[in-house]
Amino acid sequence: MSEVSWRKRDEYLQWPEYFMAVAFLSAQRSKDPNSQVAACIVNAENKIVGIGYNGMPNGCSDDLLPWRRTAENKLDTKYPYVCHAELNAIMNKNSADVKGCTMYVALFPCNECAKLIIQTGNSHQSAARLSLTLIQLTADRLRSLSELHLIKSPEDWDYPVLKSC
């Protein structure tokens, strides 16, 4: 007879890993053939309060608007139409606001989304924590792919905006 363990597992996902995995899973809902991105907003109690992925605006046909990245006329590309994951997560939130929340994003936010995250009431600290987490994940990935350890740690970088957050 096998012995049943009465102890909890030691190897389980920590909250940040879990929420990032939710973002990556949600990104699979995107119809974009080039970039599948999602965002997961979490409150201080580790409850998901919003999820969104990149896609066309509500009510607009995914089949009629263009998905290409380049064209002679910019209106024939996806860029004037696609709503980013961060925007959709904020618009899909199930709470009054996202003040004090943390956003996990499957891709580093563009400058417009970074401004939106800050304007929604996330403190600079939350936005910087997100950025540092993503930078660290990227740095860890680069370290694992290369013998050259050019990136030591985001804390060693001299970016005043990150230090003030």
Tab-separated table of C-alpha atoms in Angstrom:
chain	number	residue	atom	x	y	z
A	1	MET	CA	0.000	0.000	0.000
A	2	SER	CA	1.389	3.415	-0.920
A	3	GLU	CA	1.791	6.010	1.768
A	4	VAL	CA	-0.302	9.163	1.400
A	5	SER	CA	1.655	12.313	2.106
A	6	TRP	CA	0.168	14.629	4.687
A	7	ARG	CA	2.459	17.475	3.735
A	8	LYS	CA	1.856	20.042	1.051
A	9	ARG	CA	3.805	19.965	-2.196
A	10	ASP	CA	7.018	21.962	-2.266
A	11	GLU	CA	7.092	22.458	-6.039
A	12	TYR	CA	4.181	24.683	-7.018
A	13	LEU	CA	3.749	27.936	-8.921
A	14	GLN	CA	4.341	31.118	-6.962
A	15	TRP	CA	1.794	33.909	-7.492
A	16	PRO	CA	3.845	35.896	-10.050
A	17	GLU	CA	4.515	32.762	-12.111
A	18	TYR	CA	0.850	31.806	-11.948
A	19	PHE	CA	-0.400	35.213	-13.108
A	20	MET	CA	2.188	35.397	-15.889
A	21	ALA	CA	1.049	31.926	-17.015
A	22	VAL	CA	-2.562	33.200	-17.047
A	23	ALA	CA	-1.419	36.058	-19.290
A	24	PHE	CA	0.383	33.692	-21.673
A	25	LEU	CA	-2.629	31.352	-21.789
A	26	SER	CA	-5.018	34.268	-22.432
A	27	ALA	CA	-2.775	35.465	-25.267
A	28	GLN	CA	-3.817	32.357	-27.180
A	29	ARG	CA	-7.270	33.968	-27.627
A	30	SER	CA	-5.781	36.660	-29.880
A	31	LYS	CA	-6.592	36.374	-33.590
A	32	ASP	CA	-3.456	38.333	-34.540
A	33	PRO	CA	-1.309	36.071	-36.746
A	34	ASN	CA	1.905	37.872	-35.723
A	35	SER	CA	1.634	38.869	-32.051
A	36	GLN	CA	-0.391	37.170	-29.349
A	37	VAL	CA	-0.290	39.294	-26.201
A	38	ALA	CA	-2.394	39.320	-23.037
A	39	ALA	CA	-2.473	41.131	-19.710
A	40	CYS	CA	-3.694	39.976	-16.309
A	41	ILE	CA	-4.521	42.547	-13.601
A	42	VAL	CA	-4.298	41.347	-10.000
A	43	ASN	CA	-5.287	43.132	-6.789
A	44	ALA	CA	-3.452	43.102	-3.458
A	45	GLU	CA	-5.340	39.945	-2.380
A	46	ASN	CA	-3.995	38.037	-5.420
A	47	LYS	CA	-7.413	38.055	-7.092
A	48	ILE	CA	-7.634	38.536	-10.846
A	49	VAL	CA	-9.651	41.690	-11.537
A	50	GLY	CA	-9.110	41.980	-15.293
A	51	ILE	CA	-7.819	40.074	-18.302
A	52	GLY	CA	-7.437	41.238	-21.879
A	53	TYR	CA	-5.664	40.270	-25.070
A	54	ASN	CA	-4.804	42.149	-28.244
A	55	GLY	CA	-7.554	42.257	-30.834
A	56	MET	CA	-9.948	44.352	-32.847
A	57	PRO	CA	-12.377	46.633	-30.970
A	58	ASN	CA	-15.646	45.152	-29.706
A	59	GLY	CA	-18.196	44.908	-32.486
A	60	CYS	CA	-15.604	45.123	-35.273
A	61	SER	CA	-15.195	42.073	-37.459
A	62	ASP	CA	-11.932	40.170	-37.101
A	63	ASP	CA	-12.477	39.066	-40.699
A	64	LEU	CA	-12.990	42.463	-42.334
A	65	LEU	CA	-10.164	44.510	-40.812
A	66	PRO	CA	-6.548	43.920	-41.873
A	67	TRP	CA	-4.042	41.919	-39.831
A	68	ARG	CA	-0.933	42.716	-41.875
A	69	ARG	CA	2.016	44.610	-40.415
A	70	THR	CA	3.069	46.514	-43.522
A	71	ALA	CA	1.278	48.048	-46.489
A	72	GLU	CA	1.669	51.079	-48.733
A	73	ASN	CA	-1.250	52.706	-46.942
A	74	LYS	CA	-1.035	52.548	-43.127
A	75	LEU	CA	-4.823	52.141	-42.990
A	76	ASP	CA	-4.330	48.746	-44.624
A	77	THR	CA	-2.322	47.518	-41.608
A	78	LYS	CA	-3.544	46.332	-38.214
A	79	TYR	CA	-1.990	49.205	-36.268
A	80	PRO	CA	-4.782	51.807	-36.523
A	81	TYR	CA	-7.341	49.245	-35.348
A	82	VAL	CA	-5.934	46.712	-32.868
A	83	CYS	CA	-6.538	47.366	-29.169
A	84	HIS	CA	-3.597	46.326	-27.027
A	85	ALA	CA	-3.916	43.728	-24.276
A	86	GLU	CA	-3.281	46.261	-21.499
A	87	LEU	CA	-6.144	48.490	-22.688
A	88	ASN	CA	-8.499	45.524	-22.991
A	89	ALA	CA	-7.571	44.229	-19.519
A	90	ILE	CA	-8.299	47.652	-18.013
A	91	MET	CA	-11.582	47.964	-19.930
A	92	ASN	CA	-12.597	44.403	-18.930
A	93	LYS	CA	-11.875	44.926	-15.225
A	94	ASN	CA	-14.481	43.733	-12.743
A	95	SER	CA	-13.725	46.378	-10.113
A	96	ALA	CA	-14.194	50.123	-9.851
A	97	ASP	CA	-10.538	50.815	-10.553
A	98	VAL	CA	-7.150	49.155	-10.693
A	99	LYS	CA	-5.429	51.388	-8.156
A	100	GLY	CA	-2.743	49.458	-6.333
A	101	CYS	CA	-3.061	46.474	-8.648
A	102	THR	CA	-0.264	44.712	-10.502
A	103	MET	CA	-0.453	43.984	-14.204
A	104	TYR	CA	1.259	40.928	-15.691
A	105	VAL	CA	1.822	41.254	-19.435
A	106	ALA	CA	3.025	38.626	-21.896
A	107	LEU	CA	5.082	41.256	-23.748
A	108	PHE	CA	6.810	44.417	-22.529
A	109	PRO	CA	4.255	47.298	-22.700
A	110	CYS	CA	4.596	49.916	-25.419
A	111	ASN	CA	4.974	53.550	-24.361
A	112	GLU	CA	1.252	54.279	-24.810
A	113	CYS	CA	0.236	51.316	-22.660
A	114	ALA	CA	2.844	52.213	-20.035
A	115	LYS	CA	1.255	55.684	-19.788
A	116	LEU	CA	-2.208	54.124	-19.594
A	117	ILE	CA	-1.114	51.797	-16.775
A	118	ILE	CA	0.205	54.757	-14.789
A	119	GLN	CA	-2.882	56.906	-15.469
A	120	THR	CA	-5.292	54.222	-14.250
A	121	GLY	CA	-4.068	54.656	-10.703
A	122	ASN	CA	-1.316	52.089	-10.532
A	123	SER	CA	1.441	53.665	-8.516
A	124	HIS	CA	4.755	54.210	-10.226
A	125	GLN	CA	6.058	51.491	-7.956
A	126	SER	CA	3.586	48.961	-9.385
A	127	ALA	CA	4.425	49.942	-12.951
A	128	ALA	CA	8.151	49.775	-12.206
A	129	ARG	CA	7.737	46.443	-10.443
A	130	LEU	CA	6.065	45.107	-13.576
A	131	SER	CA	8.822	46.520	-15.762
A	132	LEU	CA	11.571	45.156	-13.532
A	133	THR	CA	9.909	41.740	-13.439
A	134	LEU	CA	9.726	41.606	-17.219
A	135	ILE	CA	13.261	42.963	-17.600
A	136	GLN	CA	14.501	40.341	-15.146
A	137	LEU	CA	12.686	37.558	-17.020
A	138	THR	CA	14.219	38.797	-20.270
A	139	ALA	CA	17.655	39.090	-18.681
A	140	ASP	CA	17.371	35.566	-17.270
A	141	ARG	CA	16.411	34.268	-20.708
A	142	LEU	CA	19.341	36.085	-22.334
A	143	ARG	CA	21.717	34.680	-19.727
A	144	SER	CA	20.501	31.166	-20.429
A	145	LEU	CA	20.987	31.622	-24.177
A	146	SER	CA	24.424	33.189	-24.089
A	147	GLU	CA	27.814	32.651	-22.524
A	148	LEU	CA	28.215	36.443	-22.368
A	149	HIS	CA	26.698	37.902	-19.238
A	150	LEU	CA	26.334	41.472	-20.442
A	151	ILE	CA	23.184	42.087	-18.417
A	152	LYS	CA	23.871	41.641	-14.725
A	153	SER	CA	20.744	42.851	-12.980
A	154	PRO	CA	18.101	45.540	-13.616
A	155	GLU	CA	18.961	47.053	-10.222
A	156	ASP	CA	22.466	47.822	-11.543
A	157	TRP	CA	21.131	49.816	-14.477
A	158	ASP	CA	21.289	53.594	-14.199
A	159	TYR	CA	17.764	54.554	-15.254
A	160	PRO	CA	16.456	57.321	-12.939
A	161	VAL	CA	12.818	56.611	-13.845
A	162	LEU	CA	13.119	53.069	-12.474
A	163	LYS	CA	14.905	54.184	-9.321
A	164	SER	CA	12.261	56.803	-8.521
A	165	CYS	CA	9.424	54.295	-8.704
